[in-house]
C-alpha cells in the first residue's frame, strides 16, 4: 500500500490539474480504441468458428469469402493497434514533460539541489529525474491500459465461454454437467497461477531497485572520471579509477545474475503455466466434440475464447516483471520527492523566523553595506563552527578574513551568500547583488560570453566582455566570444580563476565574496589582479578568505575568525581581539 500512496503523490498533481485536460482526452481516445479492439477480437472469434466449419465442410466459395473478411479484420486490428500506441505515446510524453519540469523546478528552487548534498541526498538524483520518470510514465500507462483491456476482454469473452460450455460434459465424468465450467476452470487456473507466480517472483522488487541504483552509480562514476580527467592523468590514477569502475560494474553484474536467477525461476513457472493453458480447452472440449455437441469450428472458437479469458485473468502473472520494476521506480521517485519536501520544510522553518529581508532593509545604516551581529554558523549535524560573529563593512570597503584551516571561513562566506542554511542570527545587507567566486569556479559548457554573464543572460555589448578579458590577461579568449567548449577542462586552474575575476568585472556586484579565488595564481599576478579588481569596482564591498599574506596590503583591514570559534569561558577570557587594522589600500 505504501507504493500506491507514493504513486498517488507523484501522479495526482498532474492528473488533477488543468494541464492534464488534453492528456485525459487523448487517454480516453486510447481507451476507446482498446475497447473497440476487443470488440473486433470478438468478431475474429466468430470468424474462427465459421472458417473452420467451412474447412470441415470443404465449402470452397465460403472459405474464400471468409478469407476476404479476415483480411479486413486484420487490417482493422493493425490500424487500431498502431493508433492506440501512438496516442498512448502522446500521453506519455505530455505527462513526462510536466513531471520532469516539476521535479527539476523543485530540485533547483530554494537551492534544494545544493542543500540535499548537505543533508543526505538520495543516490543519483540525475538518474531519478532522467530515467525513473521515463519508466514511471511508460510503465504506468502500459499497465493501466493493459488492465482495462484485460477487464474488457474478460467481460466480452467470459459470456462467450459460458455459453459455449453450458452444455459440456466434464472430462473423465461423462454423466456430470456444470454450466460454464470452462469459465470456472479458467478462473481457478489463473488464481493458482497468480499465487505461484508471486511466490517465485516476490524478491524481484528489491532486485530491480538495486539494479537501477547500481546502474546509476556506474554512470555517475564514469562522468566523474571524465570531469576530472586532467587531475587523474597528472596523478597517474587511471589504474585506480579503472579498479573503481570495475568494482561498480561488478556490483551490476552480481545483482544482474541474481535477477537472472530469479527471473529464470519465474520464467519456468510462467511458461509452463502458459503452455499447459494452451491445451486445457482442447482436452476439456473433446467430450463435447465426440458427443457432436459442438463442431470443429466450435472447438477452435472454444479454444480462442478460453485463451482470451485465461489471458485476461492472468494479467497479474504476465505483467509481474513490469509491476515489480514499476514499484521500484515509484519508490525511488517517492524517496526523491520526500527528500525535497524535508529540505523545503527546513527552509520554511528558517523563513518563519523574523524576516531577514526586512531586517536588511530597515536595520542597515546608510554607511553600512554589509553587517552581521550575533551570527552563529553550524555544520549540518548541528556542531558549531563559529559563534556570535559580529562585523560590519562600509560601502566600498575591503576586508580579508583569516583563520586556520577548518575553522569555518568558507562556510561563513556561503552563509552570507545565502546558500548555507545552518545558521542562527541575522545579517544585514543594504544592496542585493552578491557574487561569490570559489576556489574552483563553475563554468557552464557554453560560449565565453555566456560564461562571463552566468547566471544571467549575455545581453551586454561585446566590448564589455573583451575589456574584462584583457584586464585579467585572457585577451586570446576575446577574439571569439562565441566559442563553445568545456572550459573547466580546457583551461588551467589559474586561467579559470582569471576568468572568474573577469566575470566579476562584467557583472559589477554590490558585494564580491572571494573564497581563495586567487590560490592558483603566483603572488605577483594575484596581487596585480586583485589591485585591478579594487580599482575597477570602487563601490563594491569585498570580503575575501585567503592564506596569501602578500595580499593583506590591498585590504582596509583583516579579521581573524579564531576569536569567534566555540570555546570555554577560560579560553574566551584569554582570547584577545585579532582584528588587524590596515591602512587604506592604494590601488
Coordinates of C-alpha atoms in Angstrom, one line a residue, residues 21-444:
X21 CA -7.1 18.1 -19.8
X22 CA -5.7 17.2 -23.3
X23 CA -4.0 14.2 -21.8
X24 CA -7.3 13.0 -20.4
X25 CA -8.9 13.4 -23.8
X26 CA -6.1 11.5 -25.6
X27 CA -6.1 8.8 -22.9
X28 CA -9.9 8.4 -23.3
X29 CA -9.4 8.0 -27.1
X30 CA -6.7 5.4 -26.4
X31 CA -9.1 3.5 -24.1
X32 CA -11.9 3.7 -26.7
X33 CA -9.6 2.3 -29.4
X34 CA -8.6 -0.5 -27.0
X35 CA -12.2 -1.4 -26.2
X36 CA -13.1 -1.3 -29.9
X37 CA -10.2 -3.6 -30.5
X38 CA -11.7 -6.1 -28.0
X39 CA -15.0 -5.9 -30.0
X40 CA -13.1 -6.6 -33.2
X41 CA -11.4 -9.6 -31.5
X42 CA -14.9 -10.9 -30.6
X43 CA -15.7 -10.7 -34.3
X44 CA -12.5 -12.6 -35.1
X45 CA -13.6 -15.3 -32.6
X46 CA -16.9 -15.8 -34.5
X47 CA -14.9 -15.8 -37.8
X48 CA -12.8 -18.7 -36.4
X49 CA -15.9 -20.9 -36.0
X50 CA -17.3 -20.1 -39.4
X51 CA -13.9 -20.6 -41.1
X52 CA -13.1 -24.0 -39.6
X53 CA -16.7 -25.2 -40.1
X54 CA -16.3 -24.2 -43.8
X55 CA -13.0 -26.1 -43.9
X56 CA -14.6 -29.2 -42.4
X57 CA -17.4 -29.0 -44.9
X58 CA -15.0 -28.3 -47.8
X59 CA -17.2 -25.3 -48.8
X60 CA -14.8 -23.5 -51.2
X61 CA -16.8 -20.4 -52.0
X62 CA -17.5 -19.7 -48.3
X63 CA -13.8 -20.3 -47.5
X64 CA -12.7 -17.6 -50.0
X65 CA -15.4 -15.2 -48.7
X66 CA -14.2 -15.7 -45.2
X67 CA -10.6 -15.1 -46.2
X68 CA -11.5 -11.7 -47.7
X69 CA -13.4 -10.9 -44.4
X70 CA -10.3 -12.0 -42.5
X71 CA -8.1 -9.5 -44.4
X72 CA -10.5 -6.7 -43.5
X73 CA -10.5 -7.7 -39.8
X74 CA -6.7 -7.9 -39.7
X75 CA -6.3 -4.5 -41.4
X76 CA -8.7 -3.0 -38.8
X77 CA -6.8 -4.6 -35.9
X78 CA -3.4 -3.3 -37.3
X79 CA -4.7 0.3 -37.7
X80 CA -6.3 0.3 -34.2
X81 CA -3.2 -1.1 -32.5
X82 CA -0.9 1.4 -34.2
X83 CA -3.0 4.4 -33.4
X84 CA -3.7 3.2 -29.9
X85 CA 0.1 3.0 -29.3
X86 CA 0.6 6.4 -31.0
X87 CA -2.0 8.1 -28.7
X88 CA -0.5 6.3 -25.7
X89 CA 2.9 7.8 -26.5
X90 CA 1.4 11.2 -26.8
X91 CA 0.1 10.9 -23.2
X92 CA 3.4 9.5 -22.0
X93 CA 5.5 12.5 -23.4
X94 CA 3.0 15.1 -22.1
X95 CA 3.0 13.6 -18.6
X96 CA 6.7 13.0 -18.6
X97 CA 7.4 16.6 -19.7
X98 CA 5.2 18.0 -17.0
X99 CA 6.6 15.8 -14.3
X100 CA 10.2 16.3 -15.4
X101 CA 9.7 20.1 -15.4
X102 CA 8.1 20.0 -12.0
X103 CA 10.8 17.9 -10.3
X104 CA 13.6 19.8 -11.9
X105 CA 12.0 23.0 -10.8
X106 CA 11.6 21.8 -7.2
X107 CA 15.2 20.4 -7.3
X108 CA 16.6 23.8 -8.4
X109 CA 14.2 26.0 -6.4
X110 CA 15.3 27.2 -3.0
X111 CA 18.7 25.7 -3.8
X112 CA 17.4 22.2 -2.9
X113 CA 20.0 20.7 -5.3
X114 CA 22.7 22.1 -3.0
X115 CA 21.0 21.6 0.4
X116 CA 20.3 18.0 -0.4
X117 CA 24.0 17.3 -0.7
X118 CA 24.4 18.6 2.9
X119 CA 21.6 16.6 4.5
X120 CA 21.7 13.1 3.0
X121 CA 20.9 13.3 -0.7
X122 CA 19.2 10.2 -2.3
X123 CA 21.6 8.5 -4.6
X124 CA 21.9 9.8 -8.2
X125 CA 19.1 12.4 -8.5
X126 CA 20.1 12.8 -12.1
X127 CA 19.1 9.2 -12.8
X128 CA 15.9 9.5 -10.9
X129 CA 14.9 12.6 -13.0
X130 CA 16.1 11.4 -16.4
X131 CA 15.4 7.6 -16.3
X132 CA 12.9 6.9 -13.5
X133 CA 10.4 9.4 -14.7
X134 CA 10.5 7.9 -18.1
X135 CA 10.0 4.4 -16.7
X136 CA 7.2 5.7 -14.4
X137 CA 5.1 7.3 -17.2
X138 CA 5.7 4.5 -19.7
X139 CA 5.1 1.6 -17.4
X140 CA 2.1 3.2 -15.7
X141 CA 0.2 3.7 -18.9
X142 CA 1.2 0.3 -20.2
X143 CA -0.1 -1.3 -17.0
X144 CA -3.3 0.7 -16.8
X145 CA -4.3 0.3 -20.4
X146 CA -3.4 -3.4 -20.3
X147 CA -5.6 -3.8 -17.2
X148 CA -8.5 -2.0 -18.9
X149 CA -8.2 -4.1 -22.0
X150 CA -8.0 -7.3 -19.9
X151 CA -11.1 -6.4 -18.0
X152 CA -13.0 -5.6 -21.2
X153 CA -11.7 -8.8 -22.8
X154 CA -12.8 -10.8 -19.8
X155 CA -16.3 -9.2 -19.8
X156 CA -16.7 -10.0 -23.6
X157 CA -15.3 -13.5 -23.7
X158 CA -16.5 -14.8 -20.4
X159 CA -20.0 -14.6 -21.7
X160 CA -19.0 -16.4 -24.9
X161 CA -17.1 -19.1 -22.9
X162 CA -20.0 -19.5 -20.6
X163 CA -22.5 -20.0 -23.4
X164 CA -20.2 -22.3 -25.3
X165 CA -19.5 -24.6 -22.3
X166 CA -23.0 -24.5 -20.8
X167 CA -23.9 -28.0 -22.1
X168 CA -20.5 -29.6 -22.0
X169 CA -19.9 -32.9 -20.2
X170 CA -16.9 -32.8 -17.8
X171 CA -13.9 -34.7 -19.0
X172 CA -13.5 -38.0 -17.1
X173 CA -17.1 -37.6 -15.8
X174 CA -19.4 -38.3 -18.8
X175 CA -22.6 -38.0 -16.8
X176 CA -21.8 -34.7 -15.0
X177 CA -22.6 -31.3 -16.4
X178 CA -21.7 -27.9 -14.9
X179 CA -22.9 -24.8 -16.6
X180 CA -20.0 -22.7 -17.9
X181 CA -17.4 -25.0 -16.3
X182 CA -14.7 -23.8 -18.7
X183 CA -15.1 -20.3 -17.3
X184 CA -14.7 -21.7 -13.8
X185 CA -11.7 -23.7 -14.9
X186 CA -10.0 -20.6 -16.3
X187 CA -10.7 -18.7 -13.1
X188 CA -9.3 -21.4 -10.8
X189 CA -6.3 -22.0 -13.1
X190 CA -5.5 -18.2 -13.1
X191 CA -5.8 -17.8 -9.3
X192 CA -3.5 -20.7 -8.7
X193 CA -1.0 -19.3 -11.2
X194 CA -1.1 -15.9 -9.5
X195 CA -0.1 -17.4 -6.1
X196 CA 2.7 -19.5 -7.6
X197 CA 4.0 -16.5 -9.6
X198 CA 4.1 -14.2 -6.6
X199 CA 5.8 -16.9 -4.5
X200 CA 8.7 -17.2 -7.1
X201 CA 8.8 -13.5 -8.0
X202 CA 8.3 -11.6 -4.8
X203 CA 12.0 -10.8 -4.5
X204 CA 12.1 -9.1 -7.9
X205 CA 11.2 -5.7 -6.4
X206 CA 14.3 -5.4 -4.3
X207 CA 16.5 -6.7 -7.2
X208 CA 15.1 -4.2 -9.7
X209 CA 15.6 -1.4 -7.2
X210 CA 19.2 -2.4 -6.6
X211 CA 19.8 -2.8 -10.4
X212 CA 18.6 0.8 -11.1
X213 CA 20.7 2.1 -8.3
X214 CA 23.9 0.3 -9.3
X215 CA 23.5 1.2 -13.0
X216 CA 23.2 4.9 -11.9
X217 CA 26.2 4.6 -9.7
X218 CA 28.3 3.3 -12.6
X219 CA 27.2 6.1 -14.9
X220 CA 27.9 8.7 -12.2
X221 CA 31.5 7.3 -11.7
X222 CA 32.1 7.4 -15.5
X223 CA 31.0 11.1 -15.5
X224 CA 33.2 12.0 -12.5
X225 CA 36.2 10.3 -14.1
X226 CA 35.7 12.3 -17.3
X227 CA 35.2 15.6 -15.5
X228 CA 38.4 15.0 -13.5
X229 CA 40.4 13.6 -16.5
X230 CA 43.3 16.0 -16.2
X231 CA 43.8 15.5 -12.4
X232 CA 43.6 11.7 -12.8
X233 CA 46.1 11.8 -15.6
X234 CA 48.5 14.0 -13.7
X235 CA 48.4 11.7 -10.7
X236 CA 48.7 8.6 -12.8
X237 CA 45.5 7.5 -11.2
X238 CA 44.0 5.6 -14.2
X239 CA 44.6 2.2 -12.7
X240 CA 42.8 3.1 -9.5
X241 CA 39.9 4.7 -11.5
X242 CA 39.7 1.6 -13.6
X243 CA 39.6 -0.6 -10.5
X244 CA 36.8 1.5 -9.0
X245 CA 34.9 1.4 -12.3
X246 CA 35.3 -2.4 -12.4
X247 CA 34.1 -2.6 -8.8
X248 CA 30.9 -0.7 -9.6
X249 CA 30.3 -2.8 -12.8
X250 CA 30.9 -6.0 -10.8
X251 CA 28.1 -4.8 -8.5
X252 CA 25.9 -4.5 -11.6
X253 CA 26.8 -8.0 -12.8
X254 CA 26.3 -9.6 -9.4
X255 CA 22.8 -8.1 -9.0
X256 CA 22.1 -8.9 -12.6
X257 CA 23.0 -12.6 -12.1
X258 CA 20.7 -12.7 -9.0
X259 CA 18.0 -11.0 -11.2
X260 CA 18.6 -13.6 -13.9
X261 CA 18.2 -16.5 -11.5
X262 CA 15.0 -15.1 -10.0
X263 CA 13.6 -14.4 -13.5
X264 CA 14.6 -17.9 -14.6
X265 CA 12.6 -19.5 -11.9
X266 CA 9.7 -17.2 -12.6
X267 CA 10.0 -17.9 -16.3
X268 CA 9.9 -21.6 -15.8
X269 CA 6.6 -21.2 -13.8
X270 CA 5.0 -18.7 -16.2
X271 CA 5.9 -20.6 -19.4
X272 CA 4.9 -24.0 -18.0
X273 CA 1.6 -22.3 -16.9
X274 CA 1.1 -20.8 -20.3
X275 CA 1.9 -23.9 -22.3
X276 CA -0.4 -26.1 -20.3
X277 CA -3.2 -23.5 -20.6
X278 CA -2.9 -23.7 -24.4
X279 CA -4.1 -27.3 -24.3
X280 CA -6.6 -27.2 -21.5
X281 CA -9.6 -26.1 -23.7
X282 CA -8.9 -28.9 -26.2
X283 CA -8.9 -31.6 -23.6
X284 CA -11.9 -30.0 -21.9
X285 CA -13.9 -29.8 -25.1
X286 CA -13.1 -33.2 -26.6
X287 CA -16.0 -35.0 -24.8
X288 CA -18.4 -32.4 -26.3
X289 CA -16.8 -32.8 -29.7
X290 CA -17.1 -36.6 -29.5
X291 CA -20.7 -36.3 -28.5
X292 CA -21.2 -34.0 -31.5
X293 CA -22.4 -31.2 -29.2
X294 CA -20.0 -28.9 -31.0
X295 CA -18.4 -28.7 -34.4
X296 CA -14.7 -28.5 -35.3
X297 CA -15.2 -24.8 -35.7
X298 CA -16.9 -24.6 -32.4
X299 CA -13.8 -26.4 -30.9
X300 CA -11.5 -23.6 -32.2
X301 CA -13.9 -21.0 -31.0
X302 CA -13.9 -22.5 -27.5
X303 CA -10.1 -22.6 -27.6
X304 CA -9.8 -18.9 -28.5
X305 CA -12.4 -17.8 -26.0
X306 CA -10.8 -19.8 -23.2
X307 CA -7.3 -18.3 -24.0
X308 CA -8.8 -14.8 -24.0
X309 CA -10.4 -15.3 -20.7
X310 CA -7.4 -17.0 -19.3
X311 CA -5.0 -14.3 -20.5
X312 CA -7.3 -11.6 -19.0
X313 CA -7.4 -13.3 -15.7
X314 CA -3.6 -13.9 -15.9
X315 CA -2.8 -10.2 -16.4
X316 CA -1.1 -10.1 -13.0
X317 CA 1.0 -13.1 -13.9
X318 CA 2.2 -11.9 -17.3
X319 CA 2.9 -8.4 -16.1
X320 CA 4.6 -9.4 -12.9
X321 CA 8.1 -8.3 -14.1
X322 CA 6.7 -4.9 -15.2
X323 CA 4.8 -4.5 -11.9
X324 CA 8.0 -5.1 -9.8
X325 CA 10.0 -2.7 -12.0
X326 CA 7.3 -0.2 -11.7
X327 CA 7.1 -0.4 -7.9
X328 CA 10.9 0.0 -7.7
X329 CA 10.6 3.1 -9.9
X330 CA 7.8 4.6 -7.8
X331 CA 9.8 4.0 -4.6
X332 CA 12.9 5.7 -6.0
X333 CA 11.0 8.8 -7.2
X334 CA 9.0 8.8 -3.9
X335 CA 12.2 8.9 -1.9
X336 CA 13.5 11.8 -4.0
X337 CA 10.3 13.7 -3.5
X338 CA 10.3 13.1 0.2
X339 CA 13.9 14.3 0.5
X340 CA 13.0 17.6 -1.3
X341 CA 9.9 18.1 0.9
X342 CA 12.0 17.7 4.0
X343 CA 14.5 20.2 2.6
X344 CA 11.7 22.6 1.8
X345 CA 10.2 22.2 5.4
X346 CA 13.6 23.2 6.8
X347 CA 13.7 26.2 4.6
X348 CA 10.2 27.2 5.6
X349 CA 11.1 26.8 9.3
X350 CA 14.0 29.2 8.7
X351 CA 11.8 31.6 6.8
X352 CA 9.2 31.6 9.6
X353 CA 11.7 33.4 11.8
X354 CA 11.6 37.2 11.7
X355 CA 12.0 38.1 8.0
X356 CA 15.7 38.8 7.3
X357 CA 15.0 40.8 4.2
X358 CA 13.0 43.3 6.3
X359 CA 15.9 43.5 8.8
X360 CA 18.3 44.0 6.0
X361 CA 16.3 47.0 4.7
X362 CA 15.3 48.5 8.0
X363 CA 18.4 47.9 10.1
X364 CA 21.2 48.7 7.7
X365 CA 22.8 52.0 8.4
X366 CA 23.2 54.4 5.4
X367 CA 27.0 53.9 5.6
X368 CA 26.9 50.2 6.2
X369 CA 26.7 47.9 3.2
X370 CA 27.1 44.6 4.9
X371 CA 26.9 43.7 8.6
X372 CA 26.1 40.8 10.9
X373 CA 25.5 40.6 14.6
X374 CA 25.3 37.5 16.8
X375 CA 25.7 35.2 13.8
X376 CA 26.4 31.6 14.6
X377 CA 27.2 29.0 11.9
X378 CA 26.9 25.2 12.3
X379 CA 27.7 22.1 10.4
X380 CA 24.7 20.1 9.0
X381 CA 24.8 17.8 12.1
X382 CA 24.4 20.9 14.4
X383 CA 28.1 21.0 15.5
X384 CA 29.0 24.7 16.0
X385 CA 31.7 26.2 13.8
X386 CA 31.5 29.9 14.6
X387 CA 29.7 31.7 17.4
X388 CA 28.5 35.2 17.9
X389 CA 30.2 36.7 14.8
X390 CA 29.9 40.5 14.6
X391 CA 31.4 42.7 11.9
X392 CA 30.3 45.5 9.6
X393 CA 31.5 46.6 6.2
X394 CA 31.1 50.0 4.7
X395 CA 30.3 50.6 1.1
X396 CA 33.5 50.2 -1.0
X397 CA 35.4 48.6 2.0
X398 CA 37.6 45.5 1.5
X399 CA 38.1 43.1 4.4
X400 CA 40.3 39.9 4.4
X401 CA 39.0 37.1 6.6
X402 CA 41.7 34.9 8.1
X403 CA 42.0 31.9 10.4
X404 CA 43.3 28.3 10.5
X405 CA 42.0 25.7 8.1
X406 CA 38.8 24.0 9.1
X407 CA 37.7 27.0 11.3
X408 CA 34.6 27.7 9.1
X409 CA 35.7 30.7 7.0
X410 CA 34.3 29.3 3.7
X411 CA 31.1 28.3 5.4
X412 CA 30.7 31.8 6.8
X413 CA 31.1 33.2 3.2
X414 CA 28.5 30.7 1.9
X415 CA 26.1 31.8 4.7
X416 CA 26.5 35.5 3.7
X417 CA 26.0 34.5 0.0
X418 CA 22.6 32.9 1.1
X419 CA 23.3 29.3 0.3
X420 CA 24.3 27.8 3.7
X421 CA 21.1 27.2 5.7
X422 CA 22.6 26.0 9.0
X423 CA 23.0 29.3 11.0
X424 CA 21.4 31.4 13.6
X425 CA 21.3 35.1 14.0
X426 CA 20.9 37.9 11.5
X427 CA 23.0 39.6 8.8
X428 CA 22.2 42.9 7.1
X429 CA 22.8 43.8 3.5
X430 CA 21.7 47.1 2.0
X431 CA 22.1 46.0 -1.6
X432 CA 21.1 42.6 -3.0
X433 CA 23.8 42.0 -5.7
X434 CA 26.2 39.3 -4.3
X435 CA 28.8 37.4 -6.3
X436 CA 30.8 34.6 -4.7
X437 CA 33.9 33.3 -6.5
X438 CA 35.0 30.0 -5.1
X439 CA 38.5 28.4 -5.4
X440 CA 37.4 26.3 -8.3
X441 CA 34.8 28.4 -10.3
X442 CA 31.9 26.8 -12.2
X443 CA 31.8 27.4 -15.9
X444 CA 28.9 26.1 -18.0

